[in-house]
C-alpha cells in the first residue's frame, strides 16, 4: 500500500488530488492547517487527517511523527501555496509590491516546501519507491515569462512567479541530492480556485491530472524535471 501526504489538501486542487489517489488505492493523509476543514475533507474522501501548517515548525514536526508512527511515507505532494491578492483581486506589481508581501508569499510557497521536506525526508528515504511532487506553476518559467509571444508574458505579478521559480530550483537541487527519489515540479494550469479569486479557466479535475500522474511515477521515471499535462516545460 502506498502512503501519500498532500499539504493544503482540504480544498481545491489538493482535495481533488487526494480524492483521485484514494480511488487509486493510496492511503492518503490530508495535511491542513484548519483542523475542522481538514477532518471533514478526510472523512468525506476516505482519507486520514493530519494537522499541518507549512509555516509552522511544530505542526510539521508533529505531523511527521504521526505519519511515521502509522507506518511511514512513500509520496509527498507539496501542494500548499498562496498568491498575494489585493481587495480588488489584483496582484501586486513591480511598482507596488512590498518586501512584506514577498516574505509572506515565500514563507508558504518556498520555506514551507523546505520545512516539510526537511521533516519528511527521513521517512521517504525508508520507502522502496519514494516520490516528491512539488506543485509549481507555468508562471515559474523564465523562458515563458520573458517571451513576448507567450501568454504568460503578460502576467504582471512579482511575488508568486518568483516563489514558484524558487520551488523549481528546490526541485533540481533536491533531485540531485537524493537520486534514489523521483522529485519533480508540476504545472497544474490556471485553475478556478480560491488562490486566484476563482478566476481560473480550468477545473480542479483537470488540474489534478498531472499531479496524480507524477505522484505515481515509476522508480525509473523522470526526476529533477518540470512538467505539465503535455510533457516537459522549459525552466
mmCIF file with all atom_site columns, N, CA and C in Angstrom, residues 31 33 38 68 77 88 115 120 132 172 174 189 197 203 213 217 221 225:
data_model
loop_
_atom_site.group_PDB
_atom_site.id
_atom_site.type_symbol
_atom_site.label_atom_id
_atom_site.label_alt_id
_atom_site.label_comp_id
_atom_site.label_asym_id
_atom_site.label_entity_id
_atom_site.label_seq_id
_atom_site.pdbx_PDB_ins_code
_atom_site.Cartn_x
_atom_site.Cartn_y
_atom_site.Cartn_z
_atom_site.occupancy
_atom_site.B_iso_or_equiv
_atom_site.pdbx_formal_charge
_atom_site.auth_seq_id
_atom_site.auth_comp_id
_atom_site.auth_asym_id
_atom_site.auth_atom_id
_atom_site.pdbx_PDB_model_num
ATOM 1  N N  . UNK A 1 31  ? -3.111  16.928 4.703   1.00 0.00 ? 31  UNK A N  1
ATOM 2  C CA . UNK A 1 31  ? -2.480  17.899 5.589   1.00 0.00 ? 31  UNK A CA 1
ATOM 3  C C  . UNK A 1 31  ? -3.195  19.224 5.464   1.00 0.00 ? 31  UNK A C  1
ATOM 4  N N  . UNK A 1 33  ? -4.075  23.133 7.747   1.00 0.00 ? 33  UNK A N  1
ATOM 5  C CA . UNK A 1 33  ? -3.862  23.938 8.952   1.00 0.00 ? 33  UNK A CA 1
ATOM 6  C C  . UNK A 1 33  ? -5.159  24.205 9.693   1.00 0.00 ? 33  UNK A C  1
ATOM 7  N N  . UNK A 1 38  ? -10.018 20.161 7.586   1.00 0.00 ? 38  UNK A N  1
ATOM 8  C CA . UNK A 1 38  ? -9.205  19.012 7.231   1.00 0.00 ? 38  UNK A CA 1
ATOM 9  C C  . UNK A 1 38  ? -9.858  17.697 7.607   1.00 0.00 ? 38  UNK A C  1
ATOM 10 N N  . UNK A 1 68  ? 4.973   8.772  10.700  1.00 0.00 ? 68  UNK A N  1
ATOM 11 C CA . UNK A 1 68  ? 5.984   7.748  10.974  1.00 0.00 ? 68  UNK A CA 1
ATOM 12 C C  . UNK A 1 68  ? 5.414   6.645  11.857  1.00 0.00 ? 68  UNK A C  1
ATOM 13 N N  . UNK A 1 77  ? 3.401   15.264 -1.578  1.00 0.00 ? 77  UNK A N  1
ATOM 14 C CA . UNK A 1 77  ? 2.957   16.255 -2.552  1.00 0.00 ? 77  UNK A CA 1
ATOM 15 C C  . UNK A 1 77  ? 2.903   17.613 -1.868  1.00 0.00 ? 77  UNK A C  1
ATOM 16 N N  . UNK A 1 88  ? -9.270  44.165 -4.623  1.00 0.00 ? 88  UNK A N  1
ATOM 17 C CA . UNK A 1 88  ? -9.970  44.069 -5.909  1.00 0.00 ? 88  UNK A CA 1
ATOM 18 C C  . UNK A 1 88  ? -9.514  42.858 -6.726  1.00 0.00 ? 88  UNK A C  1
ATOM 19 N N  . UNK A 1 115 ? 10.632  23.285 4.718   1.00 0.00 ? 115 UNK A N  1
ATOM 20 C CA . UNK A 1 115 ? 10.281  22.839 6.074   1.00 0.00 ? 115 UNK A CA 1
ATOM 21 C C  . UNK A 1 115 ? 9.674   21.437 6.048   1.00 0.00 ? 115 UNK A C  1
ATOM 22 N N  . UNK A 1 120 ? 10.162  15.315 6.466   1.00 0.00 ? 120 UNK A N  1
ATOM 23 C CA . UNK A 1 120 ? 9.684   14.043 5.926   1.00 0.00 ? 120 UNK A CA 1
ATOM 24 C C  . UNK A 1 120 ? 10.708  13.273 5.105   1.00 0.00 ? 120 UNK A C  1
ATOM 25 N N  . UNK A 1 132 ? 8.439   12.670 -4.668  1.00 0.00 ? 132 UNK A N  1
ATOM 26 C CA . UNK A 1 132 ? 8.063   14.016 -4.223  1.00 0.00 ? 132 UNK A CA 1
ATOM 27 C C  . UNK A 1 132 ? 7.529   14.778 -5.427  1.00 0.00 ? 132 UNK A C  1
ATOM 28 N N  . UNK A 1 172 ? 15.253  20.882 -8.542  1.00 0.00 ? 172 UNK A N  1
ATOM 29 C CA . UNK A 1 172 ? 16.502  20.487 -9.187  1.00 0.00 ? 172 UNK A CA 1
ATOM 30 C C  . UNK A 1 172 ? 17.544  20.066 -8.151  1.00 0.00 ? 172 UNK A C  1
ATOM 31 N N  . UNK A 1 174 ? 17.203  19.230 -4.854  1.00 0.00 ? 174 UNK A N  1
ATOM 32 C CA . UNK A 1 174 ? 16.856  18.056 -4.048  1.00 0.00 ? 174 UNK A CA 1
ATOM 33 C C  . UNK A 1 174 ? 16.943  16.785 -4.892  1.00 0.00 ? 174 UNK A C  1
ATOM 34 N N  . UNK A 1 189 ? -1.821  24.189 -14.196 1.00 0.00 ? 189 UNK A N  1
ATOM 35 C CA . UNK A 1 189 ? -2.612  25.032 -15.084 1.00 0.00 ? 189 UNK A CA 1
ATOM 36 C C  . UNK A 1 189 ? -3.388  26.088 -14.317 1.00 0.00 ? 189 UNK A C  1
ATOM 37 N N  . UNK A 1 197 ? -8.909  33.880 -6.596  1.00 0.00 ? 197 UNK A N  1
ATOM 38 C CA . UNK A 1 197 ? -10.219 34.503 -6.569  1.00 0.00 ? 197 UNK A CA 1
ATOM 39 C C  . UNK A 1 197 ? -11.188 33.852 -7.540  1.00 0.00 ? 197 UNK A C  1
ATOM 40 N N  . UNK A 1 203 ? -10.866 23.348 -14.491 1.00 0.00 ? 203 UNK A N  1
ATOM 41 C CA . UNK A 1 203 ? -11.405 22.747 -13.278 1.00 0.00 ? 203 UNK A CA 1
ATOM 42 C C  . UNK A 1 203 ? -10.310 22.101 -12.436 1.00 0.00 ? 203 UNK A C  1
ATOM 43 N N  . UNK A 1 213 ? -0.562  11.938 -11.911 1.00 0.00 ? 213 UNK A N  1
ATOM 44 C CA . UNK A 1 213 ? 0.346   11.183 -12.794 1.00 0.00 ? 213 UNK A CA 1
ATOM 45 C C  . UNK A 1 213 ? 1.750   11.140 -12.207 1.00 0.00 ? 213 UNK A C  1
ATOM 46 N N  . UNK A 1 217 ? 4.698   8.098  -10.470 1.00 0.00 ? 217 UNK A N  1
ATOM 47 C CA . UNK A 1 217 ? 5.808   7.840  -11.377 1.00 0.00 ? 217 UNK A CA 1
ATOM 48 C C  . UNK A 1 217 ? 6.604   6.623  -10.898 1.00 0.00 ? 217 UNK A C  1
ATOM 49 N N  . UNK A 1 221 ? 11.381  6.403  -13.504 1.00 0.00 ? 221 UNK A N  1
ATOM 50 C CA . UNK A 1 221 ? 10.808  7.548  -14.193 1.00 0.00 ? 221 UNK A CA 1
ATOM 51 C C  . UNK A 1 221 ? 11.671  8.792  -14.057 1.00 0.00 ? 221 UNK A C  1
ATOM 52 N N  . UNK A 1 225 ? 12.674  17.256 -12.966 1.00 0.00 ? 225 UNK A N  1
ATOM 53 C CA . UNK A 1 225 ? 12.055  17.894 -14.119 1.00 0.00 ? 225 UNK A CA 1
ATOM 54 C C  . UNK A 1 225 ? 10.876  18.773 -13.775 1.00 0.00 ? 225 UNK A C  1
#
